[in-house]
Each structure stands twice: as structure tokens, then as C-alpha cells.
PDB file of C-alpha atoms in Angstrom:
ATOM      1  CA  MET A 362      -4.722 -35.247  -7.353  1.00  0.00           C
ATOM      2  CA  ALA A 363      -4.363 -34.805 -11.118  1.00  0.00           C
ATOM      3  CA  VAL A 364      -7.340 -32.428 -11.208  1.00  0.00           C
ATOM      4  CA  HIS A 365      -5.804 -30.334  -8.430  1.00  0.00           C
ATOM      5  CA  HIS A 366      -2.471 -30.245 -10.285  1.00  0.00           C
ATOM      6  CA  ARG A 367      -4.128 -29.130 -13.545  1.00  0.00           C
ATOM      7  CA  ALA A 368      -6.112 -26.451 -11.732  1.00  0.00           C
ATOM      8  CA  LEU A 369      -2.950 -25.159 -10.067  1.00  0.00           C
ATOM      9  CA  GLU A 370      -1.115 -25.071 -13.391  1.00  0.00           C
ATOM     10  CA  ARG A 371      -3.981 -23.139 -14.992  1.00  0.00           C
ATOM     11  CA  PHE A 372      -4.046 -20.692 -12.085  1.00  0.00           C
ATOM     12  CA  ASN A 373      -0.286 -20.151 -12.349  1.00  0.00           C
ATOM     13  CA  ARG A 374      -0.488 -19.504 -16.098  1.00  0.00           C
ATOM     14  CA  THR A 375      -3.310 -17.007 -15.591  1.00  0.00           C
ATOM     15  CA  ALA A 376      -1.521 -15.288 -12.690  1.00  0.00           C
ATOM     16  CA  ALA A 377       1.613 -14.864 -14.792  1.00  0.00           C
ATOM     17  CA  ASN A 378      -0.333 -13.440 -17.726  1.00  0.00           C
ATOM     18  CA  PRO A 379      -3.806 -12.234 -16.722  1.00  0.00           C
ATOM     19  CA  PRO A 380      -6.176 -10.837 -19.346  1.00  0.00           C
ATOM     20  CA  LEU A 381      -5.421  -7.242 -20.296  1.00  0.00           C
ATOM     21  CA  VAL A 382      -8.664  -5.934 -18.806  1.00  0.00           C
ATOM     22  CA  VAL A 383      -7.800  -7.506 -15.433  1.00  0.00           C
ATOM     23  CA  ARG A 384      -4.256  -6.149 -15.550  1.00  0.00           C
ATOM     24  CA  TRP A 385      -5.346  -2.595 -16.226  1.00  0.00           C
ATOM     25  CA  ALA A 386      -8.363  -2.668 -13.879  1.00  0.00           C
ATOM     26  CA  ALA A 387      -5.929  -2.812 -10.970  1.00  0.00           C
ATOM     27  CA  VAL A 388      -4.540   0.661 -11.756  1.00  0.00           C
ATOM     28  CA  PRO A 389      -7.762   2.657 -11.205  1.00  0.00           C
ATOM     29  CA  ILE A 390      -8.568   0.484  -8.181  1.00  0.00           C
ATOM     30  CA  ALA A 391      -5.170   1.386  -6.708  1.00  0.00           C
ATOM     31  CA  ALA A 392      -5.814   5.056  -7.487  1.00  0.00           C
ATOM     32  CA  PHE A 393      -9.205   4.868  -5.771  1.00  0.00           C
ATOM     33  CA  LEU A 394      -7.662   3.216  -2.693  1.00  0.00           C
ATOM     34  CA  THR A 395      -4.942   5.863  -2.607  1.00  0.00           C
ATOM     35  CA  PHE A 396      -7.380   8.780  -2.779  1.00  0.00           C
ATOM     36  CA  ALA A 397      -9.739   7.142  -0.284  1.00  0.00           C
ATOM     37  CA  MET A 398      -6.854   6.655   2.149  1.00  0.00           C
ATOM     38  CA  ALA A 399      -5.678  10.252   1.691  1.00  0.00           C
ATOM     39  CA  GLU A 400      -9.196  11.559   2.285  1.00  0.00           C
ATOM     40  CA  ARG A 401      -9.730   9.418   5.365  1.00  0.00           C
ATOM     41  CA  ARG A 402      -6.309   9.655   7.064  1.00  0.00           C
ATOM     42  CA  GLY A 403      -4.402  12.469   5.327  1.00  0.00           C
ATOM     43  CA  TRP A 404      -1.743  12.800   2.655  1.00  0.00           C
ATOM     44  CA  PRO A 405       1.071  10.865   4.437  1.00  0.00           C
ATOM     45  CA  TYR A 406      -1.117   7.766   4.518  1.00  0.00           C
ATOM     46  CA  GLY A 407      -2.221   8.446   0.962  1.00  0.00           C
ATOM     47  CA  LEU A 408       1.397   8.632  -0.121  1.00  0.00           C
ATOM     48  CA  ALA A 409       2.103   5.281   1.557  1.00  0.00           C
ATOM     49  CA  ALA A 410      -0.919   3.783  -0.203  1.00  0.00           C
ATOM     50  CA  ALA A 411       0.242   5.210  -3.540  1.00  0.00           C
ATOM     51  CA  VAL A 412       3.673   3.625  -3.152  1.00  0.00           C
ATOM     52  CA  VAL A 413       2.361   0.206  -2.066  1.00  0.00           C
ATOM     53  CA  TYR A 414      -0.811  -0.158  -4.128  1.00  0.00           C
ATOM     54  CA  GLY A 415       0.447   1.868  -7.070  1.00  0.00           C
ATOM     55  CA  GLY A 416       3.705  -0.054  -7.229  1.00  0.00           C
ATOM     56  CA  LEU A 417       1.969  -3.410  -7.137  1.00  0.00           C
ATOM     57  CA  SER A 418      -0.740  -2.525  -9.634  1.00  0.00           C
ATOM     58  CA  VAL A 419       1.549  -0.819 -12.152  1.00  0.00           C
ATOM     59  CA  SER A 420       4.080  -3.650 -12.039  1.00  0.00           C
ATOM     60  CA  MET A 421       1.313  -6.188 -12.646  1.00  0.00           C
ATOM     61  CA  ALA A 422      -0.261  -4.058 -15.385  1.00  0.00           C
ATOM     62  CA  LEU A 423       2.974  -3.505 -17.295  1.00  0.00           C
ATOM     63  CA  ARG A 424       4.970  -6.689 -16.711  1.00  0.00           C
ATOM     64  CA  PRO A 425       2.864  -9.370 -14.987  1.00  0.00           C
ATOM     65  CA  HIS A 426       5.128 -12.241 -15.996  1.00  0.00           C
ATOM     66  CA  ARG A 427       8.218 -10.518 -14.570  1.00  0.00           C
ATOM     67  CA  THR A 428       6.350  -9.551 -11.397  1.00  0.00           C
ATOM     68  CA  VAL A 429       5.219 -13.143 -10.817  1.00  0.00           C
ATOM     69  CA  HIS A 430       8.726 -14.387 -11.626  1.00  0.00           C
ATOM     70  CA  TRP A 431      10.178 -11.955  -9.080  1.00  0.00           C
ATOM     71  CA  SER A 432       7.635 -13.136  -6.511  1.00  0.00           C
ATOM     72  CA  ARG A 433       8.615 -16.756  -7.065  1.00  0.00           C
ATOM     73  CA  THR A 434      12.352 -16.125  -6.967  1.00  0.00           C
ATOM     74  CA  HIS A 435      12.184 -13.796  -3.931  1.00  0.00           C
ATOM     75  CA  PRO A 436       9.611 -15.470  -1.662  1.00  0.00           C
ATOM     76  CA  VAL A 437      10.745 -13.710   1.529  1.00  0.00           C
ATOM     77  CA  ALA A 438      10.639 -10.195   0.059  1.00  0.00           C
ATOM     78  CA  ASP A 439       7.349 -10.997  -1.649  1.00  0.00           C
ATOM     79  CA  ALA A 440       5.743 -12.215   1.570  1.00  0.00           C
ATOM     80  CA  ALA A 441       7.169  -9.222   3.475  1.00  0.00           C
ATOM     81  CA  LEU A 442       4.731  -7.028   1.514  1.00  0.00           C
ATOM     82  CA  LEU A 443       2.126  -8.262   3.987  1.00  0.00           C
ATOM     83  CA  GLY A 444       3.557  -5.719   6.453  1.00  0.00           C
ATOM     84  CA  PRO A 445       2.750  -2.547   4.507  1.00  0.00           C
ATOM     85  CA  ILE A 446      -0.565  -3.989   3.354  1.00  0.00           C
ATOM     86  CA  ALA A 447      -1.525  -4.813   6.963  1.00  0.00           C
ATOM     87  CA  PHE A 448      -0.506  -1.292   8.041  1.00  0.00           C
ATOM     88  CA  LEU A 449      -2.627   0.319   5.327  1.00  0.00           C
ATOM     89  CA  THR A 450      -5.579  -1.949   6.053  1.00  0.00           C
ATOM     90  CA  ALA A 451      -5.489  -1.089   9.764  1.00  0.00           C
ATOM     91  CA  ALA A 452      -5.152   2.604   8.950  1.00  0.00           C
ATOM     92  CA  TYR A 453      -8.102   2.604   6.573  1.00  0.00           C
ATOM     93  CA  PHE A 454     -10.585   0.502   8.508  1.00  0.00           C
ATOM     94  CA  THR A 455      -9.877   1.806  12.017  1.00  0.00           C
ATOM     95  CA  ASP A 456      -9.313   5.122  13.710  1.00  0.00           C
ATOM     96  CA  TRP A 457      -6.268   3.790  15.568  1.00  0.00           C
ATOM     97  CA  SER A 458      -3.222   5.967  16.025  1.00  0.00           C
ATOM     98  CA  VAL A 459      -0.287   5.600  13.678  1.00  0.00           C
ATOM     99  CA  TRP A 460       1.530   3.592  16.386  1.00  0.00           C
ATOM    100  CA  TRP A 461      -1.148   0.896  16.533  1.00  0.00           C
ATOM    101  CA  CYS A 462      -1.260   0.746  12.748  1.00  0.00           C
ATOM    102  CA  LEU A 463       2.529   0.408  12.694  1.00  0.00           C
ATOM    103  CA  LEU A 464       2.267  -2.407  15.228  1.00  0.00           C
ATOM    104  CA  VAL A 465      -0.236  -4.194  13.002  1.00  0.00           C
ATOM    105  CA  GLY A 466       2.123  -3.652  10.075  1.00  0.00           C
ATOM    106  CA  ALA A 467       5.052  -5.013  12.076  1.00  0.00           C
ATOM    107  CA  VAL A 468       3.063  -8.132  12.973  1.00  0.00           C
ATOM    108  CA  GLY A 469       2.139  -8.506   9.307  1.00  0.00           C
ATOM    109  CA  LEU A 470       5.787  -8.140   8.374  1.00  0.00           C
ATOM    110  CA  VAL A 471       6.880 -10.818  10.866  1.00  0.00           C
ATOM    111  CA  VAL A 472       4.140 -13.200   9.729  1.00  0.00           C
ATOM    112  CA  GLY A 473       4.925 -12.474   6.076  1.00  0.00           C
ATOM    113  CA  VAL A 474       8.661 -12.998   6.473  1.00  0.00           C
ATOM    114  CA  GLY A 475       8.007 -16.211   8.397  1.00  0.00           C
ATOM    115  CA  ARG A 476       5.764 -17.464   5.620  1.00  0.00           C
ATOM    116  CA  GLY A 477       8.310 -16.409   3.015  1.00  0.00           C
ATOM    117  CA  LEU A 478      11.064 -18.295   4.818  1.00  0.00           C
ATOM    118  CA  GLN A 479       8.804 -21.334   4.923  1.00  0.00           C
ATOM    119  CA  ARG A 480       8.152 -21.035   1.175  1.00  0.00           C
ATOM    120  CA  LYS A 481      11.870 -20.698   0.521  1.00  0.00           C
ATOM    121  CA  ALA A 482      12.836 -23.646   2.726  1.00  0.00           C
ATOM    122  CA  HIS A 483      10.257 -25.955   1.164  1.00  0.00           C
ATOM    123  CA  GLY A 484      10.587 -24.708  -2.390  1.00  0.00           C
ATOM    124  CA  LEU A 485       6.949 -23.520  -2.436  1.00  0.00           C
ATOM    125  CA  ARG A 486       7.176 -20.907  -5.146  1.00  0.00           C
ATOM    126  CA  GLY A 487       3.710 -21.220  -6.600  1.00  0.00           C
ATOM    127  CA  GLY A 488       4.728 -22.720  -9.881  1.00  0.00           C
TER     128      GLY A 488
END
């Protein structure tokens, strides 16, 4: 159990302050995902990808400690991000209509909020 606890502590420290190269690598990856989405599904999807992936990557690149702190203090909102990520994943990897992708996103949102409520109720904040 002590080894697991130490490993979790080390992971949490690294997540709150990842190496600079890791922090900034997320920005071009987000840009690539945004342009790939726009090319595959059109500019409205690309705009959604820019907001979701760009927002996450820039916040982690600029202020990782604050982003992780926000995640831990707002577990429901943090877990609700599963909805937009599920929507974008369905849109990119399938040729489903926007309505099916929205349904996948809604399911992701419900699952994410449920998990966030569970984290909040049990004090599981990842650190």
C-alpha cells in the first residue's frame, strides 16, 4: 500500500507541474487535432475542437498547477468535459450525423457528471 501511495503522490506532483516540454507539446497537438477536425468535418467542428482542445492545452501549458487545482476543487465541472470530448471523438472517427455525435456527447456528459458527483461525494480529488 505504501508503494501505491508514493506512486500516486509522485503522479500528482508531476500532473500539477509537468516538464515544460510536455506542457508545450500539448499546444501543437491541439492545433493538429483542430485542423484535422476542420478538414474532416468542416469549420464548425473545427471551431468546437479549437475551443475544447485549445482551451485545455493552453491552460495546462500556461498554468498547470492552477488547472489541476481547479480540476480538484470542481470535480463535477471537470468530469463534465467528457461530454465535449466524446462528441469530438465521435465526430472525428465516424461519419455519423451531428445528431448522433451530439447523442454520444450527451451520454459522455451524463457519465462524466455522474463520475464527478461520485468524486465530490467521496472526496476523490486526485490529491
